[in-house]
Tab-separated table of C-alpha atoms in Angstrom:
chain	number	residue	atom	x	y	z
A	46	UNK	CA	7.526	-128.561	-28.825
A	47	UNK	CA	3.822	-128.199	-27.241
A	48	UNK	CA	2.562	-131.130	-28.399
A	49	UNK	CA	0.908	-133.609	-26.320
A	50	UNK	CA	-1.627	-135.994	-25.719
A	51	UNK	CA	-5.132	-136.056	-24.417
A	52	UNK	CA	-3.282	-138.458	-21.310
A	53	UNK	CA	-0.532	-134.715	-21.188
A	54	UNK	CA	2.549	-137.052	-22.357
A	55	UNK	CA	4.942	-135.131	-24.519
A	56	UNK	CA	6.610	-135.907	-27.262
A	57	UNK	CA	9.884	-136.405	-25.074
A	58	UNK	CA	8.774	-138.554	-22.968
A	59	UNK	CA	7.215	-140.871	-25.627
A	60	UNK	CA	10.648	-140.590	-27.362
A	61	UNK	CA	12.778	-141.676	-23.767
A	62	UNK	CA	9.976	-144.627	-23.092
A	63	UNK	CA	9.740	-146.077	-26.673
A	64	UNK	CA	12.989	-145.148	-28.485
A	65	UNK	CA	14.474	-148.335	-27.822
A	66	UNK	CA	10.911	-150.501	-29.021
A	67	UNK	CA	10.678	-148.648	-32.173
A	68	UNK	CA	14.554	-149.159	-33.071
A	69	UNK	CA	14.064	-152.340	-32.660
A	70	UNK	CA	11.074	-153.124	-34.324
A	71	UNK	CA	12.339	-150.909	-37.695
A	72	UNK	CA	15.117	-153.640	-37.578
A	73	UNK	CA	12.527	-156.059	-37.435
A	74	UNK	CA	11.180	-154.403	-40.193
A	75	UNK	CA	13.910	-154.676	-42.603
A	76	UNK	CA	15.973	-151.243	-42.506
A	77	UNK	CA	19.751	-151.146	-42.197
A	78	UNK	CA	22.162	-149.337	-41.402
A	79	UNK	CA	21.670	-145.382	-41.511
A	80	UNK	CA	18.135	-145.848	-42.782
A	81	UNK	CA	16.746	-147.459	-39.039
A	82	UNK	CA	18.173	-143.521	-37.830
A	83	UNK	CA	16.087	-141.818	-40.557
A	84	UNK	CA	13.350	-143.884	-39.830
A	85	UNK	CA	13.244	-143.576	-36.439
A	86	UNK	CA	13.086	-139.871	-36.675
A	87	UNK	CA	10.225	-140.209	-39.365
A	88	UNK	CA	8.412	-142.097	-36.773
A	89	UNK	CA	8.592	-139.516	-34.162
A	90	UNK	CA	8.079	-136.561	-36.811
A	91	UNK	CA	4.698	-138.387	-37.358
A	92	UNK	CA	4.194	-138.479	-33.702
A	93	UNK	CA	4.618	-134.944	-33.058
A	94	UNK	CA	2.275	-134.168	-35.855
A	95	UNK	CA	-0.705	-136.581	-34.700
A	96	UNK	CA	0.156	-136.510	-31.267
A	97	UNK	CA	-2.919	-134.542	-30.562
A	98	UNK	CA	-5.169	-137.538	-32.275
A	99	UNK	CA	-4.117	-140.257	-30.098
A	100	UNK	CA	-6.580	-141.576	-27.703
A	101	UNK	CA	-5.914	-145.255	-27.826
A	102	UNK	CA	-4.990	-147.496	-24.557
A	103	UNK	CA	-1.887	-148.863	-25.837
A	104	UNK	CA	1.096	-146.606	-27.053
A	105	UNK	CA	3.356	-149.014	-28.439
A	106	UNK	CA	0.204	-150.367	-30.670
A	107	UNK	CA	0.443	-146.737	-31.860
A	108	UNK	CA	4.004	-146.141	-32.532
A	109	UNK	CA	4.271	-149.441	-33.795
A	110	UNK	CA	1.590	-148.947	-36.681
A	111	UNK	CA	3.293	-145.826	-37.633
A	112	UNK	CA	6.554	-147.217	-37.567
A	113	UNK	CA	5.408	-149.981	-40.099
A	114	UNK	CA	3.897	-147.422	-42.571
A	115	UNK	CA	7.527	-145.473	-42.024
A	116	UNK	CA	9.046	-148.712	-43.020
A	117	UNK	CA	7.360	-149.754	-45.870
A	118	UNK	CA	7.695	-145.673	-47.442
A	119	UNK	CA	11.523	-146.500	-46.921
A	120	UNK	CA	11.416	-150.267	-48.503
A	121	UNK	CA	9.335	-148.685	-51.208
A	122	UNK	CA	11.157	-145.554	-51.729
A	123	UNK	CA	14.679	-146.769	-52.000
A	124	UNK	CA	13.580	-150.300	-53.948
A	125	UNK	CA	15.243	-152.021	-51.376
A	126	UNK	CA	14.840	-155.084	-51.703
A	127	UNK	CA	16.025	-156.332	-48.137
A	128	UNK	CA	14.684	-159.439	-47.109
A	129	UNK	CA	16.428	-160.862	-44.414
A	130	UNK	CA	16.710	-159.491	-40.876
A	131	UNK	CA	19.925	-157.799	-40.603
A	132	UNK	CA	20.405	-156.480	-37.309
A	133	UNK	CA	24.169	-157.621	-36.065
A	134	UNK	CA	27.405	-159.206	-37.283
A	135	UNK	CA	26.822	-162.364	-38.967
A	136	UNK	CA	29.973	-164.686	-37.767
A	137	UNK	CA	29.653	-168.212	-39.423
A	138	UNK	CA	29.796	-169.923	-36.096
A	139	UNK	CA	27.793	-172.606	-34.227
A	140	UNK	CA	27.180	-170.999	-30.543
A	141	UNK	CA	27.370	-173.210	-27.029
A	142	UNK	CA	25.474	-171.461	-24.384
A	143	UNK	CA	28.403	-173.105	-21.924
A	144	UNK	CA	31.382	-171.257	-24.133
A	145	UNK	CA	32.691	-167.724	-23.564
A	146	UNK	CA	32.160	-165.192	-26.063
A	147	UNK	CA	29.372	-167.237	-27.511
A	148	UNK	CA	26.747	-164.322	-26.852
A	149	UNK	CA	27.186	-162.994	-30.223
A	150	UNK	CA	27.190	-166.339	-31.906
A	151	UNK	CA	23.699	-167.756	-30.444
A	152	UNK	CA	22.336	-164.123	-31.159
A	153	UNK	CA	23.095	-164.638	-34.921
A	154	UNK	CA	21.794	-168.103	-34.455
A	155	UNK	CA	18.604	-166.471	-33.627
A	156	UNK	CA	19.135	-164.316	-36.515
A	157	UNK	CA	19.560	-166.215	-38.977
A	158	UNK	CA	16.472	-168.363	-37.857
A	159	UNK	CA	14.074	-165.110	-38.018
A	160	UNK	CA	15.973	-164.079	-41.602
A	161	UNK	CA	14.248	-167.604	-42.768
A	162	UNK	CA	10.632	-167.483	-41.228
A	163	UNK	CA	7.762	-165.868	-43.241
A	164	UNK	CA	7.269	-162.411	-42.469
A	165	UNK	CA	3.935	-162.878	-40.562
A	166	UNK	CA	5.202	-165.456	-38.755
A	167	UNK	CA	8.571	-163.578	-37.904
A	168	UNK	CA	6.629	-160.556	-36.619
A	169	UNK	CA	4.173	-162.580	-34.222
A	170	UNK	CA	7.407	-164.113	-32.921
A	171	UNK	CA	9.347	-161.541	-32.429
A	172	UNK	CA	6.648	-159.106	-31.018
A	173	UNK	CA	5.755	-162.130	-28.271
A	174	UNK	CA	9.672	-163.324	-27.781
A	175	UNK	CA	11.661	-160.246	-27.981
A	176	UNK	CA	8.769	-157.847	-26.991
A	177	UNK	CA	6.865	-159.616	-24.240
A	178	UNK	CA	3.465	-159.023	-25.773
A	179	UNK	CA	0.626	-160.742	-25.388
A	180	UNK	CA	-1.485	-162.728	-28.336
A	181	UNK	CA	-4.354	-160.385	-27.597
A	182	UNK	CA	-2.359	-157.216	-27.882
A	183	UNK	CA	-0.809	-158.483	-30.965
A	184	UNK	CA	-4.237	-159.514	-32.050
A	185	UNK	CA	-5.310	-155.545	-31.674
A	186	UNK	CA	-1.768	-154.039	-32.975
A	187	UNK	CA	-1.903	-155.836	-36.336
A	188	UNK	CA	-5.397	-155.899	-36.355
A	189	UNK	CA	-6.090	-159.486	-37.064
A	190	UNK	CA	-7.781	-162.311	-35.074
A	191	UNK	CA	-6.317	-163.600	-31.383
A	192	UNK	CA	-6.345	-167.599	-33.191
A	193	UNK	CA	-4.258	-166.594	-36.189
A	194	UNK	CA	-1.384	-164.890	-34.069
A	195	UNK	CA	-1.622	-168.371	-31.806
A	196	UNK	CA	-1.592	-170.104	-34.873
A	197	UNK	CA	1.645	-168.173	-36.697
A	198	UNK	CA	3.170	-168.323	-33.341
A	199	UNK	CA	2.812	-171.731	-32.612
A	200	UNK	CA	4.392	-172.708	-36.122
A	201	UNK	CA	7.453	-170.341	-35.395
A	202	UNK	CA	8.018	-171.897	-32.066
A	203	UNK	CA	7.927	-174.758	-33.440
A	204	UNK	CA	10.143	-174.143	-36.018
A	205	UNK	CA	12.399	-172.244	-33.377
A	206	UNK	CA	12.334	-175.747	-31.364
A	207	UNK	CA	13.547	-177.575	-34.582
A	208	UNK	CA	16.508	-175.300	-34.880
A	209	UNK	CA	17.577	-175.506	-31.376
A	210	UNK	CA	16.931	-179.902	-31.051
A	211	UNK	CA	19.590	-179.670	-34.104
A	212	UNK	CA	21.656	-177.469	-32.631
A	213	UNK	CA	21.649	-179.207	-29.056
A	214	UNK	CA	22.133	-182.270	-30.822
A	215	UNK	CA	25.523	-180.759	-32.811
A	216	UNK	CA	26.670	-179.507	-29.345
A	217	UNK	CA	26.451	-182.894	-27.570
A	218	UNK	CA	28.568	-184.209	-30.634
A	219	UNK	CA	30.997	-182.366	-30.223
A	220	UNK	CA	31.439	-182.629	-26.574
A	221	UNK	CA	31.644	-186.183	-27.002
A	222	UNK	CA	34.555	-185.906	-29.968
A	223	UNK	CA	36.012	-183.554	-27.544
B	175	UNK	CA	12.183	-180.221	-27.133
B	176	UNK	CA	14.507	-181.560	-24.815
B	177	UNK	CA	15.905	-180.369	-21.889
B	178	UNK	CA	19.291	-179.462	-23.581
B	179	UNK	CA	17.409	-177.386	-26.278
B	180	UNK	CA	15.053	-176.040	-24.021
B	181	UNK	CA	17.759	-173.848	-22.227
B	182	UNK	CA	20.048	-173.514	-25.429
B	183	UNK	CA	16.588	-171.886	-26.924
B	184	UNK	CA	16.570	-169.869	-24.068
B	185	UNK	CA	19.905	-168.720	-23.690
B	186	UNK	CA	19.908	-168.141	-27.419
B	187	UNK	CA	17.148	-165.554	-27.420
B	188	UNK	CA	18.114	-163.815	-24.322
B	189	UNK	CA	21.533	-163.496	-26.412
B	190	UNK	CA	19.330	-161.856	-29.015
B	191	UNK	CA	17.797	-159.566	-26.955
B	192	UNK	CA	21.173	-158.430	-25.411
B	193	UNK	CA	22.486	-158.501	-28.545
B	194	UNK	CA	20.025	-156.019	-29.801
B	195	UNK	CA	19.622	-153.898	-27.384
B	196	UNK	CA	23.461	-153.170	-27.308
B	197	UNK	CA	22.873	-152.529	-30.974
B	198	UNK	CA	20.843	-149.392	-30.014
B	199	UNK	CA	22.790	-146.093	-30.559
B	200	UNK	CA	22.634	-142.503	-30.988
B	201	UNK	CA	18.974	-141.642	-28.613
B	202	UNK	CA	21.216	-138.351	-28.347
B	203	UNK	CA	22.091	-137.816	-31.651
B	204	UNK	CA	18.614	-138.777	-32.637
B	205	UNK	CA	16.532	-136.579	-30.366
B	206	UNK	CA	18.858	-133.606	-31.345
B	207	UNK	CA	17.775	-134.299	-34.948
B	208	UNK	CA	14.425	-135.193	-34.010
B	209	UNK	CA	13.869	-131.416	-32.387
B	210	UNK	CA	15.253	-129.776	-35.309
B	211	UNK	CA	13.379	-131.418	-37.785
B	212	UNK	CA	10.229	-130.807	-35.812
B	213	UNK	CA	11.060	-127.149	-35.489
B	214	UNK	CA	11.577	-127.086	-39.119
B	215	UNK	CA	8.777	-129.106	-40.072
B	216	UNK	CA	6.448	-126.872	-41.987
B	217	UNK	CA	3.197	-129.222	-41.562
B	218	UNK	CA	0.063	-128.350	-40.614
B	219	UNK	CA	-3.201	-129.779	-39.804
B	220	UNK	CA	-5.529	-129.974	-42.713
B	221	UNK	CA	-8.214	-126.714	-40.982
B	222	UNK	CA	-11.960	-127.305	-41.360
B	223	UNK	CA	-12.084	-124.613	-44.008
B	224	UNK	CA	-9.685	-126.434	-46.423
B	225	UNK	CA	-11.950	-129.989	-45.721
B	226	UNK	CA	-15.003	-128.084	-46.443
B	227	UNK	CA	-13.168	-126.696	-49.773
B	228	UNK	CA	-11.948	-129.665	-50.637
B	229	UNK	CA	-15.324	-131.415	-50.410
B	230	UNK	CA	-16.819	-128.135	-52.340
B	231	UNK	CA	-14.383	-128.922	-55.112
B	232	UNK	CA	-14.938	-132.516	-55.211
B	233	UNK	CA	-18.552	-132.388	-55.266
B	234	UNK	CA	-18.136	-129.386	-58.256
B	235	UNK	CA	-15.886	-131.819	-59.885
B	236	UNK	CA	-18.554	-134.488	-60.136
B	237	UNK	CA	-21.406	-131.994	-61.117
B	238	UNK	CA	-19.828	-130.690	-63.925
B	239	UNK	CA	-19.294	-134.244	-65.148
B	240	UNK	CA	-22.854	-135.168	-64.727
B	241	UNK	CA	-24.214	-132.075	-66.662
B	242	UNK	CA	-21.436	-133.244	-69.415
B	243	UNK	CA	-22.846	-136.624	-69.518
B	244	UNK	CA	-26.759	-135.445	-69.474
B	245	UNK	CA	-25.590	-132.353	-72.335
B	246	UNK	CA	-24.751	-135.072	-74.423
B	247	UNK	CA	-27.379	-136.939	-73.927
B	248	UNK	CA	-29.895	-134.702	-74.438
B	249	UNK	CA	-28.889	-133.364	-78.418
B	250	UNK	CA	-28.585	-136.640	-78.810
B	251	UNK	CA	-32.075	-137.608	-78.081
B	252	UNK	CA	-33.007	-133.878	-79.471
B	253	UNK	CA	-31.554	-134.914	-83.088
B	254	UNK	CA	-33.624	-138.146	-82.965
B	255	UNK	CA	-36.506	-136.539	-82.102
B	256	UNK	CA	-36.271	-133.981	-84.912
B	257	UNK	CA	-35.260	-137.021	-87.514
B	258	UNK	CA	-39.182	-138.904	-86.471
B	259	UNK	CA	-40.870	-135.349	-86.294
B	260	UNK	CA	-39.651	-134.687	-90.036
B	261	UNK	CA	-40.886	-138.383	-91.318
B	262	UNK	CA	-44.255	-138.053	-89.459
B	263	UNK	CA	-46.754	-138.213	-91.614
B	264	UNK	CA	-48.675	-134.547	-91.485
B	265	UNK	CA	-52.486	-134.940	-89.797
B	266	UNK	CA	-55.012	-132.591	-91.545
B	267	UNK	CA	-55.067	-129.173	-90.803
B	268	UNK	CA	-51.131	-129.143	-90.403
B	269	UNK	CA	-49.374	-126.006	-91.442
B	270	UNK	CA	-47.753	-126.036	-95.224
B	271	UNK	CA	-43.950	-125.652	-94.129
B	272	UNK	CA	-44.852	-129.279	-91.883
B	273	UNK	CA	-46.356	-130.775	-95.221
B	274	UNK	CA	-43.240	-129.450	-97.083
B	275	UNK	CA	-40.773	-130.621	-94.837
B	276	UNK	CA	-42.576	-133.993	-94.504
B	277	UNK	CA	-42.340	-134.103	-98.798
B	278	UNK	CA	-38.500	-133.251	-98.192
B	279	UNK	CA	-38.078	-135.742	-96.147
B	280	UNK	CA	-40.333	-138.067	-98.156
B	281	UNK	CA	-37.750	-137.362	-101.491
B	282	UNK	CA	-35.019	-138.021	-99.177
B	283	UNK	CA	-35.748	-141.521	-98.299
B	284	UNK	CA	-36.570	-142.108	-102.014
B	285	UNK	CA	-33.075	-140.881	-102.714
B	286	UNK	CA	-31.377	-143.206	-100.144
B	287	UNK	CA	-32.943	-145.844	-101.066
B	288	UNK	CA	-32.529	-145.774	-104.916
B	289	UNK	CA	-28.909	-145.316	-104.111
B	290	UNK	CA	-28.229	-148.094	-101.942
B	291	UNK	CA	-30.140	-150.366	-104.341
B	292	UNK	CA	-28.364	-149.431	-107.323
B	293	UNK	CA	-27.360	-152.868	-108.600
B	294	UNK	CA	-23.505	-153.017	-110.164
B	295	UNK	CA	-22.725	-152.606	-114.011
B	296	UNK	CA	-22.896	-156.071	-115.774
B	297	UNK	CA	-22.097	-156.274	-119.258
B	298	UNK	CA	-25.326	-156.948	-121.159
B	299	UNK	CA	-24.339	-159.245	-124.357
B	300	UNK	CA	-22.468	-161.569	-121.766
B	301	UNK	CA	-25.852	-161.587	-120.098
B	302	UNK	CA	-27.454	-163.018	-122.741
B	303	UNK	CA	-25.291	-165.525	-123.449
């Protein structure tokens, strides 16, 4: 295992820095299950092969165009047709942020929310809310103008905001029944 | 968004992020099977002598089809050439096989011509009736 980049990084230490960024955004991608393992290792089997070709600024710009490519062999390979995000257990509850044990049940809310959002829109979302990227970085990963991701990720939010006012508004119901 | 949903938003995502992260497993596992399917991976980078045979054989690809193409083109135009040479009409002092095959030629049109004008049998008493 010699490989490394222009910068010296080996493929190790990529691995131990972005492991957990490229699991998640194969999820984000649509694999389940065993297939997000396979994947994952595709991704860094690519990696060790063009590690010596990478001279951009941004690493996870990299991994994360490979890790698309990986994804969309797999959907297209196995004729899977997933289409919603599956990443957790899907209990059929309405979450309280004030409740215990409620962690899982807001997650899924936020689940089931991305499951229903257009794929562009999802990925602009997720990339700025669960990522912490920037519009301009996003802009330069998926290769498309700064305005568009602002756009798709001002419709999501807003979307997101919809969900939540309804869900707020179900919560404070309740309270008062209660 | 209110207040109320502002923080349940909140809240909610960071839930998702937990969530997700605590759905991570197996870096272990997964390096382990990363390393041995590196050391078994039997790829290697395309040299400069294969891209250079690779263009070779490309560019021999496209010759031979362009020397098909002109082949064809060429006995093509030959035969028409031939067909106008043979119903030129000979110039004086032309050799006698060029008169002869211009008189062969001459017959032939006759020939063609009589045939495809041949009018159908009609019956001749209905004619003149």
């Amino acid at each position: 295992m010699s490989g490394k980049t222009a910068q010296g990084v080996s493929l190790e230490g990529i691995y131990r820095a972005h492991y957990a960024f490229v699991w998640r955004s194969l999820l984000h991608m649509g694999l389940i299950g065993s297939t997000v393992d396979d994947a994952l290792q595709d991704v860094f089997l690519v990696v060790h092969r063009r590690l010596q070709d990478f001279e951009g600024p941004c690493m996870r710009s990299w991994l994360y165009g490979i890790a698309r490519r990986v994804a969309s062999d797999y959907r297209r390979g196995a004729k899977r047709a997933i289409t919603r995000v599956s990443t957790m257990a899907d209990p059929d509850v309405h979450p309280s942020p004030h409740g215990v044990g409620t962690r899982v049940a807001a997650a899924s809310m936020v689940q089931q929310f991305l499951a229903e959002l257009d794929d562009d829109k999802r990925e602009v979302f997720v990339l700025t809310e669960v990522e912490g990227m920037t519009a301009r970085e996003i802009a330069d990963m998926l290769g498309i103008n700064a305005n568009t991701v602002s756009a798709r990720l001002r419709a999501a939010r807003l979307k997101f905001a919809r969900v939540m006012s309804r869900e707020a508004a179900r919560e404070a119901g309740n309270r008062r029944r209660a | 968004m209110t207040w109320d949903s502002d923080i349940m938003a909140q809240s909610a995502l960071e839930a998702y992020r937990a969530e997700l992260d605590e759905s991570i497993t197996q870096p272990e596992q997964n390096w382990e099977r990363v390393v041995s399917r590196v050391a078994a991976d039997s790829y290697r980078p395309p040299t400069a002598w294969a891209a250079r045979r690779r263009i070779l054989r490309r560019i021999l690809t496209i010759g031979a089809i362009v020397l098909g193409v002109l082949g064809v083109v060429g006995v093509v135009g030959l035969v028409a050439v031939g067909e106008r040479a043979e119903q030129a009409k000979p110039a004086f002092g032309d050799s006698a096989q060029t008169i002869q095959r211009y008189r062969r030629s001459q017959r032939r049109a006759v020939r063609h011509r009589r045939h495809s004008s041949a009018t159908p049998y009609t019956d001749a008493t209905s004619s003149h009736e």
